[in-house]
Amino acid sequence: MRNQLIIAAMAGAMCANVSEGQTLRAISLGTLGGQSAAWAFDGVGRIVCSSATQPRSNLFHPMLSEAGVVTDIGVLPGTTNAFAFAASGDSVFGMSYSFADLTIKALRWQNGVMGTIGNFAPRGANVSGQVVGFENTITGVLRVEHACLWSAGVLTDLGTLGGNYSWAYDINAAGRTVGASTITRDSQTRPCVWVGGLARDLGTLGGADGQAYAISDAGVVVGWSKTAAGEKHGTAWALNSAGAVVTRVDLGLLSGWSYAYGVNGSGVVVGTSNSRAVVWRGGVITDLNTEIPSGTGWRLDMASAVDDAGRICGWGTLFGQPVAYLLVCMADTTADGVVDGADFVTFINSFGAGDPAVDSAADVNGDGIIDGNDFIAFVNGFTAGC
């Protein structure tokens, strides 16, 4: 009977139409018991997440998710809470702290081995293992945060644009670091890039404030800045080889506001607009909720990162429960970012089993049922290659 269904589905697929725009499927990355969020891709196929350890708990642990398996990274000894935001190869970086202690410790986890690399909050890392973030420091009588760089065991204060505060969020292979800094008298927070150890203002869309969150190896920086009207718009800056801004682009929004959080080597940008996860391809903004099938129970709120294979991670809700997600092409049943023969084999085997609770790879349209509609969606996705 199952073979007959496969044959019927294949025949139907030849004349079927995919719903316009619905080319992706959302995969739950799991939790450690409570809400979860995905932040980055590591270099060995895993997604870096953070998750509450229990429902409605304010205790979080870093978490890795891969092929339906979650790993609790834990916290540094003497602390109670931790988040992970970045990775370099198989090393994961984050911050570990206790509510009763203002000291933030930088954690580094590598295949089960946990350690600290100093007292700062890591937010980004590059392929060379350089890590950027921010540290607590004292300026006069003020306890402030300064952007910092950890490289080969040395932690360096990156300074500011003249104000008391700065924060670093990402670093590319060339060592260009992006983030934000206040200016004199802390009157504005400006998006900035550190080149050769010096902070440079990236400029805005005409307004006072902004922040930069990510930079690609090609020198494309993304974040947000205010327009002359005071609206917050996702913004992209292109840098030349000297680190100077050559273009500054308003990425636009769905409504209300927008922020850009991630960019890949092809210039695909992801983020959020008015609490809807979005992607910018070729400068055109698209609500990612329109690119997954309806009726799956998902609402995608934030897209935090996109890798060079085009996979997107972030967080949203699944039937009302906050959870981290991975977006891949409908036909990418192995979720590795490549549509190839391995996906076809995986789909056929899962489709033959016919149990969406066990073989979710065959439930391509995410409706909880494995039937001919899944085969149609798979064939069309496989042909298109997403």
Short mmCIF file of C-alpha atoms in Angstrom, two decimals:
data_model
loop_
_atom_site.label_atom_id
_atom_site.label_comp_id
_atom_site.label_asym_id
_atom_site.label_seq_id
_atom_site.Cartn_x
_atom_site.Cartn_y
_atom_site.Cartn_z
CA MET A 1 0.00 0.00 0.00
CA ARG A 2 2.80 2.40 0.89
CA ASN A 3 4.54 1.71 -2.44
CA GLN A 4 1.30 2.40 -4.28
CA LEU A 5 1.02 5.71 -2.45
CA ILE A 6 4.56 6.63 -3.46
CA ILE A 7 3.79 5.90 -7.10
CA ALA A 8 0.56 7.91 -6.94
CA ALA A 9 2.32 10.80 -5.27
CA MET A 10 5.07 10.81 -7.88
CA ALA A 11 2.47 10.99 -10.62
CA GLY A 12 0.65 13.82 -8.89
CA ALA A 13 3.86 15.73 -8.32
CA MET A 14 4.43 16.03 -12.04
CA CYS A 15 1.45 18.35 -12.39
CA ALA A 16 1.30 19.89 -8.91
CA ASN A 17 2.03 23.49 -8.01
CA VAL A 18 3.87 24.52 -4.85
CA SER A 19 2.18 27.32 -2.92
CA GLU A 20 3.96 30.49 -3.93
CA GLY A 21 6.91 31.28 -1.68
CA GLN A 22 6.50 28.22 0.55
CA THR A 23 9.89 26.64 -0.07
CA LEU A 24 11.29 26.24 3.48
CA ARG A 25 10.55 24.01 6.43
CA ALA A 26 11.05 24.84 10.09
CA ILE A 27 12.73 22.30 12.37
CA SER A 28 12.53 22.55 16.15
CA LEU A 29 16.00 22.61 17.69
CA GLY A 30 14.66 21.39 21.02
CA THR A 31 15.07 22.69 24.56
CA LEU A 32 16.54 21.74 27.93
CA GLY A 33 13.11 21.94 29.50
CA GLY A 34 12.05 25.56 28.96
CA GLN A 35 12.18 28.17 26.22
CA SER A 36 15.12 28.16 23.80
CA ALA A 37 16.73 30.46 21.23
CA ALA A 38 19.31 29.83 18.49
CA TRP A 39 22.18 32.27 17.98
CA ALA A 40 24.83 30.90 15.63
CA PHE A 41 26.20 28.02 13.54
CA ASP A 42 29.46 26.40 14.61
CA GLY A 43 32.05 24.96 12.25
CA VAL A 44 31.12 21.29 12.64
CA GLY A 45 27.40 21.22 11.84
CA ARG A 46 25.82 22.21 15.15
CA ILE A 47 23.63 25.18 16.09
CA VAL A 48 24.58 27.23 19.16
CA CYS A 49 21.55 27.88 21.35
CA SER A 50 20.57 28.86 24.87
CA SER A 51 17.71 27.27 26.78
CA ALA A 52 15.94 27.57 30.11
CA THR A 53 16.38 24.42 32.14
CA GLN A 54 12.71 24.27 33.18
CA PRO A 55 9.41 25.80 32.04
CA ARG A 56 9.05 29.42 33.17
CA SER A 57 12.56 29.31 34.66
CA ASN A 58 15.04 32.18 34.58
CA LEU A 59 17.98 29.78 34.73
CA PHE A 60 19.57 29.30 31.30
CA HIS A 61 22.28 27.00 29.98
CA PRO A 62 24.11 27.03 26.63
CA MET A 63 22.86 24.26 24.37
CA LEU A 64 24.04 22.65 21.14
CA SER A 65 21.53 21.12 18.74
CA GLU A 66 22.38 18.68 15.95
CA ALA A 67 20.17 16.21 14.09
CA GLY A 68 17.52 16.25 16.80
CA VAL A 69 20.01 15.74 19.64
CA VAL A 70 20.57 18.49 22.22
CA THR A 71 23.64 18.84 24.43
CA ASP A 72 23.59 20.79 27.68
CA ILE A 73 26.91 22.63 27.89
CA GLY A 74 26.31 23.67 31.50
CA VAL A 75 27.80 26.59 33.43
CA LEU A 76 31.19 27.47 34.84
CA PRO A 77 31.85 26.35 38.43
CA GLY A 78 30.62 28.91 40.93
CA THR A 79 27.98 30.35 38.57
CA THR A 80 24.31 29.59 38.03
CA ASN A 81 23.44 31.01 34.62
CA ALA A 82 25.06 30.96 31.18
CA PHE A 83 24.40 31.87 27.55
CA ALA A 84 26.33 30.94 24.41
CA PHE A 85 26.37 33.26 21.42
CA ALA A 86 29.29 32.28 19.19
CA ALA A 87 31.54 29.47 17.96
CA SER A 88 34.81 28.92 16.15
CA GLY A 89 35.12 25.44 14.70
CA ASP A 90 34.24 23.04 17.51
CA SER A 91 34.72 25.65 20.27
CA VAL A 92 31.68 27.41 21.72
CA PHE A 93 31.92 30.76 23.53
CA GLY A 94 29.55 32.41 25.96
CA MET A 95 29.09 34.14 29.29
CA SER A 96 28.54 32.55 32.70
CA TYR A 97 27.45 34.40 35.85
CA SER A 98 25.36 34.37 39.03
CA PHE A 99 22.57 36.78 39.87
CA ALA A 100 24.27 37.57 43.18
CA ASP A 101 27.60 38.40 41.50
CA LEU A 102 28.23 41.17 38.97
CA THR A 103 31.28 39.37 37.59
CA ILE A 104 30.77 37.86 34.14
CA LYS A 105 33.09 35.02 33.16
CA ALA A 106 33.81 34.09 29.56
CA LEU A 107 33.29 30.37 28.97
CA ARG A 108 34.87 28.24 26.28
CA TRP A 109 33.50 24.74 25.70
CA GLN A 110 35.16 22.25 23.40
CA ASN A 111 33.78 18.73 23.09
CA GLY A 112 32.86 18.40 26.73
CA VAL A 113 35.76 20.36 28.19
CA MET A 114 34.70 23.60 29.91
CA GLY A 115 37.01 26.45 30.85
CA THR A 116 37.18 30.22 31.15
CA ILE A 117 39.16 32.70 29.05
CA GLY A 118 38.69 35.75 31.25
CA ASN A 119 36.19 38.11 32.81
CA PHE A 120 34.17 39.40 29.87
CA ALA A 121 31.03 38.64 27.87
CA PRO A 122 31.82 36.99 24.49
CA ARG A 123 29.42 37.76 21.64
CA GLY A 124 31.27 36.85 18.43
CA ALA A 125 34.19 34.77 17.15
CA ASN A 126 36.04 34.26 13.88
CA VAL A 127 37.63 31.23 12.22
CA SER A 128 40.98 31.97 13.89
CA GLY A 129 39.47 31.69 17.35
CA GLN A 130 39.57 35.42 18.12
CA VAL A 131 36.66 36.39 20.36
CA VAL A 132 34.99 39.77 20.84
CA GLY A 133 32.50 41.02 23.37
CA PHE A 134 32.50 43.50 26.23
CA GLU A 135 34.00 43.75 29.72
CA ASN A 136 33.21 45.70 32.85
CA THR A 137 35.72 48.42 33.57
CA ILE A 138 36.03 51.61 35.60
CA THR A 139 36.12 55.06 33.98
CA GLY A 140 36.52 57.72 36.66
CA VAL A 141 33.78 56.88 39.14
CA LEU A 142 31.67 55.00 36.62
CA ARG A 143 31.41 51.24 36.23
CA VAL A 144 31.02 50.89 32.45
CA GLU A 145 31.20 48.33 29.64
CA HIS A 146 33.90 48.47 26.96
CA ALA A 147 34.24 46.45 23.78
CA CYS A 148 37.11 44.00 23.99
CA LEU A 149 39.05 41.48 21.91
CA TRP A 150 40.47 38.18 23.19
CA SER A 151 43.24 36.82 20.98
CA ALA A 152 45.87 34.18 21.81
CA GLY A 153 45.18 34.53 25.52
CA VAL A 154 45.40 38.34 25.61
CA LEU A 155 42.33 40.50 26.35
CA THR A 156 42.45 43.99 24.81
CA ASP A 157 40.17 46.95 25.55
CA LEU A 158 39.02 48.29 22.16
CA GLY A 159 38.03 51.71 23.44
CA THR A 160 35.12 53.90 22.37
CA LEU A 161 34.10 56.72 20.02
CA GLY A 162 34.62 59.20 22.84
CA GLY A 163 31.89 58.12 25.24
CA ASN A 164 32.01 55.87 28.26
CA TYR A 165 30.48 52.73 26.74
CA SER A 166 31.10 50.37 23.82
CA TRP A 167 30.14 46.83 22.85
CA ALA A 168 31.57 44.42 20.25
CA TYR A 169 29.27 41.84 18.64
CA ASP A 170 31.13 40.19 15.77
CA ILE A 171 34.54 39.80 14.12
CA ASN A 172 35.41 38.55 10.63
CA ALA A 173 38.37 36.57 9.35
CA ALA A 174 40.37 39.76 8.72
CA GLY A 175 39.90 40.85 12.34
CA ARG A 176 37.43 43.65 11.57
CA THR A 177 35.22 44.02 14.62
CA VAL A 178 31.78 45.61 14.68
CA GLY A 179 29.47 46.81 17.42
CA ALA A 180 28.40 50.09 18.94
CA SER A 181 29.77 52.90 21.06
CA THR A 182 28.54 56.02 22.74
CA ILE A 183 30.03 59.37 21.78
CA THR A 184 31.06 62.31 23.98
CA ARG A 185 28.75 62.80 26.98
CA ASP A 186 27.04 59.51 25.97
CA SER A 187 24.52 61.56 24.01
CA GLN A 188 24.26 59.02 21.17
CA THR A 189 24.99 55.34 20.55
CA ARG A 190 26.64 54.91 17.15
CA PRO A 191 27.27 51.82 15.00
CA CYS A 192 31.00 51.34 14.66
CA VAL A 193 33.83 49.21 13.31
CA TRP A 194 37.25 48.76 14.87
CA VAL A 195 40.06 48.80 12.32
CA GLY A 196 43.67 48.55 13.47
CA GLY A 197 42.54 48.93 17.07
CA LEU A 198 40.70 52.22 16.42
CA ALA A 199 36.92 52.76 16.50
CA ARG A 200 35.28 54.30 13.42
CA ASP A 201 31.72 55.59 13.20
CA LEU A 202 29.81 53.73 10.46
CA GLY A 203 27.22 56.47 10.17
CA THR A 204 23.44 56.15 10.17
CA LEU A 205 20.45 56.66 7.87
CA GLY A 206 20.19 60.26 9.02
CA GLY A 207 19.20 59.75 12.64
CA ALA A 208 21.14 59.83 15.89
CA ASP A 209 21.65 56.21 16.89
CA GLY A 210 22.41 52.71 15.62
CA GLN A 211 24.23 49.45 16.26
CA ALA A 212 26.13 46.95 14.11
CA TYR A 213 25.65 43.26 14.91
CA ALA A 214 27.43 41.18 12.26
CA ILE A 215 30.13 41.39 9.61
CA SER A 216 30.88 38.99 6.75
CA ASP A 217 34.35 38.11 5.52
CA ALA A 218 33.53 40.18 2.43
CA GLY A 219 33.19 43.27 4.62
CA VAL A 220 29.39 43.62 4.66
CA VAL A 221 28.18 44.91 8.03
CA VAL A 222 24.55 44.69 9.18
CA GLY A 223 22.59 46.11 12.07
CA TRP A 224 20.17 49.00 12.45
CA SER A 225 20.19 52.76 12.50
CA LYS A 226 17.71 55.55 12.85
CA THR A 227 16.38 57.51 9.91
CA ALA A 228 16.02 61.29 9.92
CA ALA A 229 12.42 60.67 11.04
CA GLY A 230 13.65 58.67 14.04
CA GLU A 231 12.54 55.25 12.77
CA LYS A 232 14.74 52.19 13.37
CA HIS A 233 15.55 50.47 10.08
CA GLY A 234 17.73 47.47 9.29
CA THR A 235 20.93 48.81 7.75
CA ALA A 236 23.78 47.37 5.68
CA TRP A 237 27.20 48.98 5.35
CA ALA A 238 29.80 47.85 2.78
CA LEU A 239 33.46 48.40 3.72
CA ASN A 240 36.43 48.67 1.39
CA SER A 241 39.80 47.02 1.98
CA ALA A 242 40.83 49.88 4.27
CA GLY A 243 37.72 49.48 6.41
CA ALA A 244 36.04 52.66 5.18
CA VAL A 245 32.31 52.77 4.41
CA VAL A 246 31.61 52.81 0.67
CA THR A 247 27.83 52.27 0.79
CA ARG A 248 25.16 52.56 3.46
CA VAL A 249 21.81 50.97 2.58
CA ASP A 250 18.38 51.19 4.19
CA LEU A 251 17.14 47.60 4.15
CA GLY A 252 13.54 48.60 4.74
CA LEU A 253 10.92 46.98 6.95
CA LEU A 254 7.58 45.19 6.96
CA SER A 255 6.11 47.77 9.33
CA GLY A 256 7.04 49.56 12.52
CA TRP A 257 10.78 48.82 12.75
CA SER A 258 13.44 46.38 11.63
CA TYR A 259 16.80 45.05 12.80
CA ALA A 260 19.37 43.04 10.83
CA TYR A 261 21.29 40.45 12.88
CA GLY A 262 23.11 38.15 10.47
CA VAL A 263 24.73 38.10 7.03
CA ASN A 264 26.39 35.33 5.02
CA GLY A 265 29.08 35.30 2.35
CA SER A 266 26.51 35.74 -0.43
CA GLY A 267 25.10 38.89 1.14
CA VAL A 268 21.86 37.30 2.38
CA VAL A 269 20.75 39.19 5.50
CA VAL A 270 18.39 38.03 8.27
CA GLY A 271 16.72 39.73 11.18
CA THR A 272 13.31 40.82 12.41
CA SER A 273 10.69 43.44 11.58
CA ASN A 274 7.82 44.22 13.89
CA SER A 275 8.44 40.86 15.66
CA ARG A 276 8.37 38.84 12.42
CA ALA A 277 11.48 36.95 11.31
CA VAL A 278 12.65 38.30 7.95
CA VAL A 279 15.24 37.74 5.25
CA TRP A 280 16.67 40.26 2.79
CA ARG A 281 17.75 38.75 -0.54
CA GLY A 282 19.07 41.20 -3.08
CA GLY A 283 17.80 43.99 -0.86
CA VAL A 284 14.20 42.72 -0.92
CA ILE A 285 12.63 42.00 2.47
CA THR A 286 10.49 38.86 2.93
CA ASP A 287 8.55 37.67 5.96
CA LEU A 288 9.96 34.19 6.62
CA ASN A 289 6.56 33.11 7.91
CA THR A 290 5.35 33.28 4.30
CA GLU A 291 8.09 30.86 3.18
CA ILE A 292 6.96 27.95 5.37
CA PRO A 293 3.69 26.02 4.94
CA SER A 294 0.71 27.32 6.87
CA GLY A 295 -0.89 25.17 9.55
CA THR A 296 2.40 23.94 11.05
CA GLY A 297 1.94 25.71 14.39
CA TRP A 298 5.02 27.89 13.86
CA ARG A 299 5.31 31.64 14.26
CA LEU A 300 8.84 32.80 13.44
CA ASP A 301 9.75 35.90 15.46
CA MET A 302 13.50 36.37 15.01
CA ALA A 303 16.14 35.24 12.53
CA SER A 304 19.52 35.58 14.22
CA ALA A 305 21.99 33.96 11.81
CA VAL A 306 22.37 32.61 8.27
CA ASP A 307 25.20 30.36 7.12
CA ASP A 308 26.84 30.15 3.71
CA ALA A 309 24.60 27.21 2.77
CA GLY A 310 21.57 29.45 3.29
CA ARG A 311 20.32 27.78 6.47
CA ILE A 312 18.70 30.21 8.92
CA CYS A 313 18.32 29.89 12.68
CA GLY A 314 16.51 31.93 15.29
CA TRP A 315 13.52 31.60 17.54
CA GLY A 316 9.76 31.78 17.54
CA THR A 317 6.85 29.83 18.96
CA LEU A 318 5.60 26.35 18.11
CA PHE A 319 1.96 25.98 19.14
CA GLY A 320 2.54 28.89 21.51
CA GLN A 321 5.72 27.53 23.13
CA PRO A 322 8.95 29.58 22.67
CA VAL A 323 11.54 27.43 20.89
CA ALA A 324 14.65 27.69 18.71
CA TYR A 325 14.27 26.77 15.05
CA LEU A 326 16.31 25.88 11.97
CA LEU A 327 15.03 26.78 8.49
CA VAL A 328 16.13 24.66 5.54
CA CYS A 329 14.89 23.95 2.04
CA MET A 330 11.83 21.68 2.03
CA ALA A 331 13.80 19.01 0.17
CA ASP A 332 16.81 19.21 2.52
CA THR A 333 15.73 16.24 4.64
CA THR A 334 19.24 15.86 6.10
CA ALA A 335 19.24 19.56 7.13
CA ASP A 336 22.84 20.03 6.01
CA GLY A 337 22.16 22.93 3.66
CA VAL A 338 22.69 20.85 0.50
CA VAL A 339 19.96 19.23 -1.61
CA ASP A 340 21.39 16.02 -3.05
CA GLY A 341 20.93 12.28 -3.34
CA ALA A 342 21.29 11.77 0.40
CA ASP A 343 18.12 13.81 0.90
CA PHE A 344 16.24 11.62 -1.58
CA VAL A 345 17.34 8.42 0.21
CA THR A 346 16.44 9.87 3.62
CA PHE A 347 13.04 10.98 2.39
CA ILE A 348 12.16 7.65 0.77
CA ASN A 349 13.16 5.71 3.89
CA SER A 350 11.19 8.03 6.18
CA PHE A 351 8.22 8.13 3.85
CA GLY A 352 8.15 4.35 3.82
CA ALA A 353 8.03 4.24 7.62
CA GLY A 354 5.13 6.68 7.59
CA ASP A 355 5.26 7.83 11.23
CA PRO A 356 5.75 11.62 11.56
CA ALA A 357 6.46 11.25 15.28
CA VAL A 358 9.53 9.17 14.44
CA ASP A 359 10.36 9.97 10.83
CA SER A 360 9.79 13.72 10.70
CA ALA A 361 12.08 14.05 7.66
CA ALA A 362 9.20 12.80 5.51
CA ASP A 363 6.70 15.30 6.92
CA VAL A 364 8.00 17.91 4.50
CA ASN A 365 5.04 20.28 4.78
CA GLY A 366 4.98 19.99 8.59
CA ASP A 367 1.28 19.20 8.95
CA GLY A 368 1.83 16.14 11.16
CA ILE A 369 0.73 13.71 8.44
CA ILE A 370 2.89 11.80 5.97
CA ASP A 371 1.00 11.56 2.71
CA GLY A 372 1.13 12.39 -0.98
CA ASN A 373 1.29 16.13 -0.27
CA ASP A 374 4.68 15.60 1.36
CA PHE A 375 5.94 13.76 -1.69
CA ILE A 376 4.73 16.56 -3.94
CA ALA A 377 6.45 19.18 -1.76
CA PHE A 378 9.65 17.15 -1.69
CA VAL A 379 9.79 16.55 -5.44
CA ASN A 380 9.13 20.21 -6.24
CA GLY A 381 11.71 21.36 -3.68
CA PHE A 382 14.25 18.84 -4.91
CA THR A 383 13.74 19.96 -8.51
CA ALA A 384 13.99 23.65 -7.64
CA GLY A 385 16.93 23.08 -5.30
CA CYS A 386 15.62 25.94 -3.15
#
